[in-house]
């Protein structure tokens, strides 16, 4: 595996993506579009716009997954919040953005969306579709060990109680520092997505994790992902058949960042 330099970025400089597949798009075609267009284009069209890391996962097609749980999730870190917004001055980013319409529900419900997080503390009231970050310190998600949880809201827990229950667990997760470098969570009306970054080597087990705290509480459908470091050994003009994307795929995309972009 190639070596990537560790470069830190702020905990709020991330778009937290929850994507829902177009109902008219068969599952096998959804996987094909993710592997041949959407995932590689996210990297290749945005490196020179300041993309800092990209970690997509694919719950779609997993046994028992409810339709109201996202079909694809991702965290996309940028060198800064300003870098992200400045990206829309570039043709490559505007072109890439149009690819969403071929895969995802972009109007109506459930709505595919990405949002920047706000800082979470013990006085925070969790809001639907407002991501939070748990540790106010910079980190590098591309070079770290990531674990990711996607789960439905248990059917016996109402949304307001769900918000309170998850908030109490997030407070417990914050106490896990320095065992964790970073963590991000977001609830929807019917689901939660959660990512954590540990200093352990990628692909190894982290003995201290917020995942267990959450899975003990989340009694309905859930899935845990361990994103695999993945390189794209191609240029956009190369002849290439694409990535192999299946139900449960999860990637920590590896690429040389353009650190001159601000």
PDB file of C-alpha atoms in Angstrom:
ATOM      1  CA  UNK A   1       0.000   0.000   0.000  1.00  0.00           C
ATOM      2  CA  UNK A   2       1.234   3.494  -0.845  1.00  0.00           C
ATOM      3  CA  UNK A   3       2.189   5.843   1.970  1.00  0.00           C
ATOM      4  CA  UNK A   4       0.064   8.935   2.678  1.00  0.00           C
ATOM      5  CA  UNK A   5       1.379  11.804   4.779  1.00  0.00           C
ATOM      6  CA  UNK A   6      -0.652  12.614   7.866  1.00  0.00           C
ATOM      7  CA  UNK A   7      -2.263  16.060   7.620  1.00  0.00           C
ATOM      8  CA  UNK A   8      -4.742  17.354  10.187  1.00  0.00           C
ATOM      9  CA  UNK A   9      -7.989  19.170   9.486  1.00  0.00           C
ATOM     10  CA  UNK A  10     -10.593  20.832  11.711  1.00  0.00           C
ATOM     11  CA  UNK A  11     -13.440  18.682  13.132  1.00  0.00           C
ATOM     12  CA  UNK A  12     -16.135  20.880  11.577  1.00  0.00           C
ATOM     13  CA  UNK A  13     -14.689  20.796   8.033  1.00  0.00           C
ATOM     14  CA  UNK A  14     -16.710  17.753   6.993  1.00  0.00           C
ATOM     15  CA  UNK A  15     -19.819  17.104   4.950  1.00  0.00           C
ATOM     16  CA  UNK A  16     -21.822  14.283   6.528  1.00  0.00           C
ATOM     17  CA  UNK A  17     -23.659  12.495   3.702  1.00  0.00           C
ATOM     18  CA  UNK A  18     -26.767  10.304   3.940  1.00  0.00           C
ATOM     19  CA  UNK A  19     -27.911   9.121   0.535  1.00  0.00           C
ATOM     20  CA  UNK A  20     -31.120   7.341  -0.458  1.00  0.00           C
ATOM     21  CA  UNK A  21     -31.217   5.389  -3.723  1.00  0.00           C
ATOM     22  CA  UNK A  22     -33.646   6.443  -6.420  1.00  0.00           C
ATOM     23  CA  UNK A  23     -36.584   3.979  -6.222  1.00  0.00           C
ATOM     24  CA  UNK A  24     -36.471   3.635 -10.015  1.00  0.00           C
ATOM     25  CA  UNK A  25     -32.822   2.543  -9.927  1.00  0.00           C
ATOM     26  CA  UNK A  26     -32.392  -1.240  -9.454  1.00  0.00           C
ATOM     27  CA  UNK A  27     -29.966  -2.232  -6.740  1.00  0.00           C
ATOM     28  CA  UNK A  28     -27.416  -3.773  -9.110  1.00  0.00           C
ATOM     29  CA  UNK A  29     -27.394  -0.601 -11.206  1.00  0.00           C
ATOM     30  CA  UNK A  30     -26.999   1.487  -8.063  1.00  0.00           C
ATOM     31  CA  UNK A  31     -23.888  -0.494  -7.131  1.00  0.00           C
ATOM     32  CA  UNK A  32     -22.593  -0.155 -10.699  1.00  0.00           C
ATOM     33  CA  UNK A  33     -23.084   3.619 -10.752  1.00  0.00           C
ATOM     34  CA  UNK A  34     -21.348   3.951  -7.376  1.00  0.00           C
ATOM     35  CA  UNK A  35     -18.350   1.918  -8.549  1.00  0.00           C
ATOM     36  CA  UNK A  36     -17.974   3.244 -12.081  1.00  0.00           C
ATOM     37  CA  UNK A  37     -18.934   6.889 -11.571  1.00  0.00           C
ATOM     38  CA  UNK A  38     -19.931   8.262  -8.206  1.00  0.00           C
ATOM     39  CA  UNK A  39     -17.249   7.087  -5.760  1.00  0.00           C
ATOM     40  CA  UNK A  40     -14.234   7.526  -8.084  1.00  0.00           C
ATOM     41  CA  UNK A  41     -15.566  10.856  -9.383  1.00  0.00           C
ATOM     42  CA  UNK A  42     -15.902  12.162  -5.820  1.00  0.00           C
ATOM     43  CA  UNK A  43     -12.148  11.748  -5.466  1.00  0.00           C
ATOM     44  CA  UNK A  44     -10.865  12.552  -8.936  1.00  0.00           C
ATOM     45  CA  UNK A  45     -13.030  15.618  -9.562  1.00  0.00           C
ATOM     46  CA  UNK A  46     -12.379  17.177  -6.158  1.00  0.00           C
ATOM     47  CA  UNK A  47      -8.749  16.531  -5.165  1.00  0.00           C
ATOM     48  CA  UNK A  48      -7.661  19.813  -6.680  1.00  0.00           C
ATOM     49  CA  UNK A  49     -10.568  21.596  -5.031  1.00  0.00           C
ATOM     50  CA  UNK A  50      -9.264  20.744  -1.543  1.00  0.00           C
ATOM     51  CA  UNK A  51     -10.850  17.397  -0.688  1.00  0.00           C
ATOM     52  CA  UNK A  52      -9.018  16.137   2.398  1.00  0.00           C
ATOM     53  CA  UNK A  53     -10.519  12.651   2.905  1.00  0.00           C
ATOM     54  CA  UNK A  54     -13.488  10.611   1.729  1.00  0.00           C
ATOM     55  CA  UNK A  55     -14.992   7.578   3.449  1.00  0.00           C
ATOM     56  CA  UNK A  56     -18.099   6.103   1.756  1.00  0.00           C
ATOM     57  CA  UNK A  57     -20.047   3.049   2.953  1.00  0.00           C
ATOM     58  CA  UNK A  58     -22.911   1.133   1.340  1.00  0.00           C
ATOM     59  CA  UNK A  59     -25.666  -0.246   3.614  1.00  0.00           C
ATOM     60  CA  UNK A  60     -27.898  -0.749   0.548  1.00  0.00           C
ATOM     61  CA  UNK A  61     -28.702  -4.394  -0.055  1.00  0.00           C
ATOM     62  CA  UNK A  62     -27.795  -5.619   3.418  1.00  0.00           C
ATOM     63  CA  UNK A  63     -30.290  -8.135   4.772  1.00  0.00           C
ATOM     64  CA  UNK A  64     -33.167  -6.537   6.611  1.00  0.00           C
ATOM     65  CA  UNK A  65     -32.152  -2.913   6.042  1.00  0.00           C
ATOM     66  CA  UNK A  66     -35.270  -0.728   6.197  1.00  0.00           C
ATOM     67  CA  UNK A  67     -35.904   1.689   3.333  1.00  0.00           C
ATOM     68  CA  UNK A  68     -35.834   4.621   5.763  1.00  0.00           C
ATOM     69  CA  UNK A  69     -32.171   3.922   6.629  1.00  0.00           C
ATOM     70  CA  UNK A  70     -29.640   5.490   4.200  1.00  0.00           C
ATOM     71  CA  UNK A  71     -28.417   3.413   1.271  1.00  0.00           C
ATOM     72  CA  UNK A  72     -25.031   5.114   1.184  1.00  0.00           C
ATOM     73  CA  UNK A  73     -23.223   7.178   3.784  1.00  0.00           C
ATOM     74  CA  UNK A  74     -19.986   9.141   3.763  1.00  0.00           C
ATOM     75  CA  UNK A  75     -17.869  11.676   5.555  1.00  0.00           C
ATOM     76  CA  UNK A  76     -16.039  14.066   3.228  1.00  0.00           C
ATOM     77  CA  UNK A  77     -13.428  16.224   4.934  1.00  0.00           C
ATOM     78  CA  UNK A  78     -12.116  19.418   3.392  1.00  0.00           C
ATOM     79  CA  UNK A  79      -9.103  21.528   4.229  1.00  0.00           C
ATOM     80  CA  UNK A  80     -11.586  24.017   5.699  1.00  0.00           C
ATOM     81  CA  UNK A  81     -15.258  24.919   5.514  1.00  0.00           C
ATOM     82  CA  UNK A  82     -14.301  27.811   3.241  1.00  0.00           C
ATOM     83  CA  UNK A  83     -12.441  25.437   0.921  1.00  0.00           C
ATOM     84  CA  UNK A  84     -15.633  23.453   0.417  1.00  0.00           C
ATOM     85  CA  UNK A  85     -17.715  26.475  -0.538  1.00  0.00           C
ATOM     86  CA  UNK A  86     -14.943  27.858  -2.747  1.00  0.00           C
ATOM     87  CA  UNK A  87     -15.004  24.591  -4.668  1.00  0.00           C
ATOM     88  CA  UNK A  88     -18.198  25.593  -6.459  1.00  0.00           C
ATOM     89  CA  UNK A  89     -16.216  28.204  -8.367  1.00  0.00           C
ATOM     90  CA  UNK A  90     -14.599  25.242 -10.192  1.00  0.00           C
ATOM     91  CA  UNK A  91     -16.091  23.471 -13.200  1.00  0.00           C
ATOM     92  CA  UNK A  92     -14.996  20.046 -11.915  1.00  0.00           C
ATOM     93  CA  UNK A  93     -16.973  20.432  -8.676  1.00  0.00           C
ATOM     94  CA  UNK A  94     -20.092  21.761 -10.392  1.00  0.00           C
ATOM     95  CA  UNK A  95     -19.926  18.866 -12.862  1.00  0.00           C
ATOM     96  CA  UNK A  96     -19.433  16.292 -10.088  1.00  0.00           C
ATOM     97  CA  UNK A  97     -22.418  17.667  -8.168  1.00  0.00           C
ATOM     98  CA  UNK A  98     -24.734  16.821 -11.061  1.00  0.00           C
ATOM     99  CA  UNK A  99     -23.901  13.113 -10.704  1.00  0.00           C
ATOM    100  CA  UNK A 100     -26.057  12.939  -7.569  1.00  0.00           C
ATOM    101  CA  UNK A 101     -29.253  13.141  -9.598  1.00  0.00           C
ATOM    102  CA  UNK A 102     -28.492   9.839 -11.329  1.00  0.00           C
ATOM    103  CA  UNK A 103     -28.259   7.848  -8.078  1.00  0.00           C
ATOM    104  CA  UNK A 104     -30.108   9.523  -5.238  1.00  0.00           C
ATOM    105  CA  UNK A 105     -33.425  10.948  -4.133  1.00  0.00           C
ATOM    106  CA  UNK A 106     -32.750  14.696  -4.205  1.00  0.00           C
ATOM    107  CA  UNK A 107     -36.301  15.937  -3.580  1.00  0.00           C
ATOM    108  CA  UNK A 108     -39.113  14.579  -1.441  1.00  0.00           C
ATOM    109  CA  UNK A 109     -38.682  12.079   1.388  1.00  0.00           C
ATOM    110  CA  UNK A 110     -36.504  10.420   2.476  1.00  0.00           C
ATOM    111  CA  UNK A 111     -34.195  13.173   1.248  1.00  0.00           C
ATOM    112  CA  UNK A 112     -30.534  12.608   0.471  1.00  0.00           C
ATOM    113  CA  UNK A 113     -28.448  15.347   2.043  1.00  0.00           C
ATOM    114  CA  UNK A 114     -25.087  16.417   3.412  1.00  0.00           C
ATOM    115  CA  UNK A 115     -24.517  18.848   6.275  1.00  0.00           C
ATOM    116  CA  UNK A 116     -21.664  20.369   8.246  1.00  0.00           C
ATOM    117  CA  UNK A 117     -21.574  19.367  11.941  1.00  0.00           C
ATOM    118  CA  UNK A 118     -21.682  21.527  15.047  1.00  0.00           C
ATOM    119  CA  UNK A 119     -19.866  20.816  18.299  1.00  0.00           C
ATOM    120  CA  UNK A 120     -21.634  18.541  20.781  1.00  0.00           C
ATOM    121  CA  UNK A 121     -21.520  19.037  24.549  1.00  0.00           C
ATOM    122  CA  UNK A 122     -23.574  17.802  27.468  1.00  0.00           C
ATOM    123  CA  UNK A 123     -26.020  20.697  27.065  1.00  0.00           C
ATOM    124  CA  UNK A 124     -26.632  19.979  23.376  1.00  0.00           C
ATOM    125  CA  UNK A 125     -30.135  19.015  22.299  1.00  0.00           C
ATOM    126  CA  UNK A 126     -29.733  16.756  19.293  1.00  0.00           C
ATOM    127  CA  UNK A 127     -31.632  17.914  16.234  1.00  0.00           C
ATOM    128  CA  UNK A 128     -32.747  15.757  13.319  1.00  0.00           C
ATOM    129  CA  UNK A 129     -30.380  16.116  10.344  1.00  0.00           C
ATOM    130  CA  UNK A 130     -27.876  18.229  12.282  1.00  0.00           C
ATOM    131  CA  UNK A 131     -24.585  16.297  12.587  1.00  0.00           C
ATOM    132  CA  UNK A 132     -22.363  16.810  15.616  1.00  0.00           C
ATOM    133  CA  UNK A 133     -18.661  16.290  16.273  1.00  0.00           C
ATOM    134  CA  UNK A 134     -17.627  15.050  19.706  1.00  0.00           C
ATOM    135  CA  UNK A 135     -13.978  16.099  20.014  1.00  0.00           C
ATOM    136  CA  UNK A 136     -12.836  19.652  19.348  1.00  0.00           C
ATOM    137  CA  UNK A 137      -9.419  18.840  17.962  1.00  0.00           C
ATOM    138  CA  UNK A 138      -7.975  18.361  14.457  1.00  0.00           C
ATOM    139  CA  UNK A 139      -7.487  14.885  13.031  1.00  0.00           C
ATOM    140  CA  UNK A 140      -6.658  13.053   9.802  1.00  0.00           C
ATOM    141  CA  UNK A 141      -9.416  10.631   8.827  1.00  0.00           C
ATOM    142  CA  UNK A 142      -7.579   9.315   5.774  1.00  0.00           C
ATOM    143  CA  UNK A 143      -4.672   7.849   7.741  1.00  0.00           C
ATOM    144  CA  UNK A 144      -6.595   6.659  10.804  1.00  0.00           C
ATOM    145  CA  UNK A 145      -8.599   3.624  11.888  1.00  0.00           C
ATOM    146  CA  UNK A 146     -12.297   4.274  11.250  1.00  0.00           C
ATOM    147  CA  UNK A 147     -15.337   2.376  12.484  1.00  0.00           C
ATOM    148  CA  UNK A 148     -18.812   3.295  11.230  1.00  0.00           C
ATOM    149  CA  UNK A 149     -22.281   2.425  12.509  1.00  0.00           C
ATOM    150  CA  UNK A 150     -25.587   2.749  10.635  1.00  0.00           C
ATOM    151  CA  UNK A 151     -28.756   1.805  12.532  1.00  0.00           C
ATOM    152  CA  UNK A 152     -32.484   2.331  12.604  1.00  0.00           C
ATOM    153  CA  UNK A 153     -34.279   4.040  15.459  1.00  0.00           C
ATOM    154  CA  UNK A 154     -35.745   1.201  17.550  1.00  0.00           C
ATOM    155  CA  UNK A 155     -39.471   0.913  16.845  1.00  0.00           C
ATOM    156  CA  UNK A 156     -40.328   1.047  20.559  1.00  0.00           C
ATOM    157  CA  UNK A 157     -38.539   4.386  21.129  1.00  0.00           C
ATOM    158  CA  UNK A 158     -40.213   7.663  20.143  1.00  0.00           C
ATOM    159  CA  UNK A 159     -38.099  10.294  18.428  1.00  0.00           C
ATOM    160  CA  UNK A 160     -37.778  12.657  21.422  1.00  0.00           C
ATOM    161  CA  UNK A 161     -36.687   9.809  23.687  1.00  0.00           C
ATOM    162  CA  UNK A 162     -34.346   8.652  20.922  1.00  0.00           C
ATOM    163  CA  UNK A 163     -32.680  12.069  20.838  1.00  0.00           C
ATOM    164  CA  UNK A 164     -32.174  12.013  24.612  1.00  0.00           C
ATOM    165  CA  UNK A 165     -30.927   8.424  24.662  1.00  0.00           C
ATOM    166  CA  UNK A 166     -28.365   9.033  21.916  1.00  0.00           C
ATOM    167  CA  UNK A 167     -27.234  12.288  23.537  1.00  0.00           C
ATOM    168  CA  UNK A 168     -26.545  10.461  26.808  1.00  0.00           C
ATOM    169  CA  UNK A 169     -24.433   7.891  24.970  1.00  0.00           C
ATOM    170  CA  UNK A 170     -22.500  10.588  23.107  1.00  0.00           C
ATOM    171  CA  UNK A 171     -21.586  12.112  26.481  1.00  0.00           C
ATOM    172  CA  UNK A 172     -20.165   8.726  27.504  1.00  0.00           C
ATOM    173  CA  UNK A 173     -18.237   8.483  24.226  1.00  0.00           C
ATOM    174  CA  UNK A 174     -16.645  11.863  24.851  1.00  0.00           C
ATOM    175  CA  UNK A 175     -15.152  10.414  28.024  1.00  0.00           C
ATOM    176  CA  UNK A 176     -13.208   7.891  25.903  1.00  0.00           C
ATOM    177  CA  UNK A 177     -10.573  10.462  24.905  1.00  0.00           C
ATOM    178  CA  UNK A 178      -7.606   9.888  24.362  1.00  0.00           C
ATOM    179  CA  UNK A 179      -8.614   6.402  23.172  1.00  0.00           C
ATOM    180  CA  UNK A 180     -10.503   8.106  20.319  1.00  0.00           C
ATOM    181  CA  UNK A 181      -9.176  10.841  18.067  1.00  0.00           C
ATOM    182  CA  UNK A 182     -12.519  11.957  16.676  1.00  0.00           C
ATOM    183  CA  UNK A 183     -16.184  11.030  16.396  1.00  0.00           C
ATOM    184  CA  UNK A 184     -19.175  12.251  14.382  1.00  0.00           C
ATOM    185  CA  UNK A 185     -22.863  11.425  14.781  1.00  0.00           C
ATOM    186  CA  UNK A 186     -26.097  12.367  13.049  1.00  0.00           C
ATOM    187  CA  UNK A 187     -29.655  11.279  13.673  1.00  0.00           C
ATOM    188  CA  UNK A 188     -32.540  11.264  11.240  1.00  0.00           C
ATOM    189  CA  UNK A 189     -36.163  10.744  12.127  1.00  0.00           C
ATOM    190  CA  UNK A 190     -35.677   7.004  11.668  1.00  0.00           C
ATOM    191  CA  UNK A 191     -31.927   6.319  11.938  1.00  0.00           C
ATOM    192  CA  UNK A 192     -28.512   7.199  13.307  1.00  0.00           C
ATOM    193  CA  UNK A 193     -25.136   7.283  11.576  1.00  0.00           C
ATOM    194  CA  UNK A 194     -21.932   7.388  13.610  1.00  0.00           C
ATOM    195  CA  UNK A 195     -18.224   7.401  12.743  1.00  0.00           C
ATOM    196  CA  UNK A 196     -15.240   7.191  15.081  1.00  0.00           C
ATOM    197  CA  UNK A 197     -11.518   7.528  14.479  1.00  0.00           C
ATOM    198  CA  UNK A 198      -8.960   5.847  16.716  1.00  0.00           C
ATOM    199  CA  UNK A 199      -5.156   6.045  16.844  1.00  0.00           C
ATOM    200  CA  UNK A 200      -4.903   2.289  16.269  1.00  0.00           C
ATOM    201  CA  UNK A 201      -3.516   1.128  12.927  1.00  0.00           C
ATOM    202  CA  UNK A 202      -6.138   0.867  10.135  1.00  0.00           C
ATOM    203  CA  UNK A 203      -7.776  -2.553  10.055  1.00  0.00           C
ATOM    204  CA  UNK A 204      -6.980  -3.432  13.689  1.00  0.00           C
ATOM    205  CA  UNK A 205      -9.365  -3.723  16.617  1.00  0.00           C
ATOM    206  CA  UNK A 206      -9.714  -0.774  18.953  1.00  0.00           C
ATOM    207  CA  UNK A 207     -10.467  -2.122  22.430  1.00  0.00           C
ATOM    208  CA  UNK A 208     -12.151   1.133  23.464  1.00  0.00           C
ATOM    209  CA  UNK A 209     -15.014   2.139  21.195  1.00  0.00           C
ATOM    210  CA  UNK A 210     -18.285   4.001  21.283  1.00  0.00           C
ATOM    211  CA  UNK A 211     -19.772   1.470  18.872  1.00  0.00           C
ATOM    212  CA  UNK A 212     -20.636  -1.003  21.639  1.00  0.00           C
ATOM    213  CA  UNK A 213     -22.295   1.700  23.746  1.00  0.00           C
ATOM    214  CA  UNK A 214     -24.523   2.540  20.810  1.00  0.00           C
ATOM    215  CA  UNK A 215     -25.247  -1.003  19.639  1.00  0.00           C
ATOM    216  CA  UNK A 216     -26.312  -2.022  23.143  1.00  0.00           C
ATOM    217  CA  UNK A 217     -28.957   0.716  22.986  1.00  0.00           C
ATOM    218  CA  UNK A 218     -29.982   0.247  19.353  1.00  0.00           C
ATOM    219  CA  UNK A 219     -32.122  -2.886  19.413  1.00  0.00           C
ATOM    220  CA  UNK A 220     -33.349  -2.746  15.796  1.00  0.00           C
ATOM    221  CA  UNK A 221     -31.532  -3.164  12.468  1.00  0.00           C
ATOM    222  CA  UNK A 222     -27.896  -2.082  12.492  1.00  0.00           C
ATOM    223  CA  UNK A 223     -24.622  -2.620  10.666  1.00  0.00           C
ATOM    224  CA  UNK A 224     -21.010  -1.822  11.546  1.00  0.00           C
ATOM    225  CA  UNK A 225     -18.415  -1.037   8.883  1.00  0.00           C
ATOM    226  CA  UNK A 226     -14.615  -1.001   8.910  1.00  0.00           C
ATOM    227  CA  UNK A 227     -13.631   1.154   5.898  1.00  0.00           C
ATOM    228  CA  UNK A 228     -10.737  -0.360   3.963  1.00  0.00           C
ATOM    229  CA  UNK A 229      -7.897   1.880   2.721  1.00  0.00           C
ATOM    230  CA  UNK A 230      -8.475   1.996  -1.053  1.00  0.00           C
ATOM    231  CA  UNK A 231      -6.381   3.549  -3.832  1.00  0.00           C
ATOM    232  CA  UNK A 232      -7.566   4.483  -7.321  1.00  0.00           C
ATOM    233  CA  UNK A 233      -4.639   3.725  -9.651  1.00  0.00           C
ATOM    234  CA  UNK A 234      -6.212   5.593 -12.577  1.00  0.00           C
ATOM    235  CA  UNK A 235      -6.662   9.003 -14.173  1.00  0.00           C
ATOM    236  CA  UNK A 236     -10.038  10.235 -15.429  1.00  0.00           C
ATOM    237  CA  UNK A 237      -8.990   9.575 -19.038  1.00  0.00           C
ATOM    238  CA  UNK A 238      -7.822   5.990 -18.478  1.00  0.00           C
ATOM    239  CA  UNK A 239      -9.752   2.981 -19.765  1.00  0.00           C
ATOM    240  CA  UNK A 240     -11.017   1.396 -16.538  1.00  0.00           C
ATOM    241  CA  UNK A 241     -13.953  -0.810 -15.589  1.00  0.00           C
ATOM    242  CA  UNK A 242     -14.518   0.775 -12.168  1.00  0.00           C
ATOM    243  CA  UNK A 243     -14.558  -0.276  -8.523  1.00  0.00           C
ATOM    244  CA  UNK A 244     -16.285  -3.372  -7.177  1.00  0.00           C
ATOM    245  CA  UNK A 245     -19.109  -2.041  -4.991  1.00  0.00           C
ATOM    246  CA  UNK A 246     -21.461  -4.432  -3.217  1.00  0.00           C
ATOM    247  CA  UNK A 247     -23.821  -4.468  -0.257  1.00  0.00           C
ATOM    248  CA  UNK A 248     -21.698  -3.681   2.796  1.00  0.00           C
ATOM    249  CA  UNK A 249     -18.770  -2.150   0.893  1.00  0.00           C
ATOM    250  CA  UNK A 250     -16.863   0.499   2.831  1.00  0.00           C
ATOM    251  CA  UNK A 251     -13.827   2.439   1.645  1.00  0.00           C
ATOM    252  CA  UNK A 252     -11.360   4.892   3.136  1.00  0.00           C
ATOM    253  CA  UNK A 253     -10.192   6.457  -0.121  1.00  0.00           C
ATOM    254  CA  UNK A 254      -6.447   7.110  -0.308  1.00  0.00           C
ATOM    255  CA  UNK A 255      -5.084   9.903  -2.498  1.00  0.00           C
ATOM    256  CA  UNK A 256      -2.406  12.584  -2.607  1.00  0.00           C
ATOM    257  CA  UNK A 257      -3.967  15.784  -1.314  1.00  0.00           C
ATOM    258  CA  UNK A 258      -3.337  19.130  -2.947  1.00  0.00           C
ATOM    259  CA  UNK A 259      -2.192  21.026   0.129  1.00  0.00           C
ATOM    260  CA  UNK A 260      -1.804  24.281  -1.798  1.00  0.00           C
ATOM    261  CA  UNK A 261      -5.591  24.649  -2.036  1.00  0.00           C
ATOM    262  CA  UNK A 262      -6.983  26.878   0.704  1.00  0.00           C
TER     263      UNK A 262
END
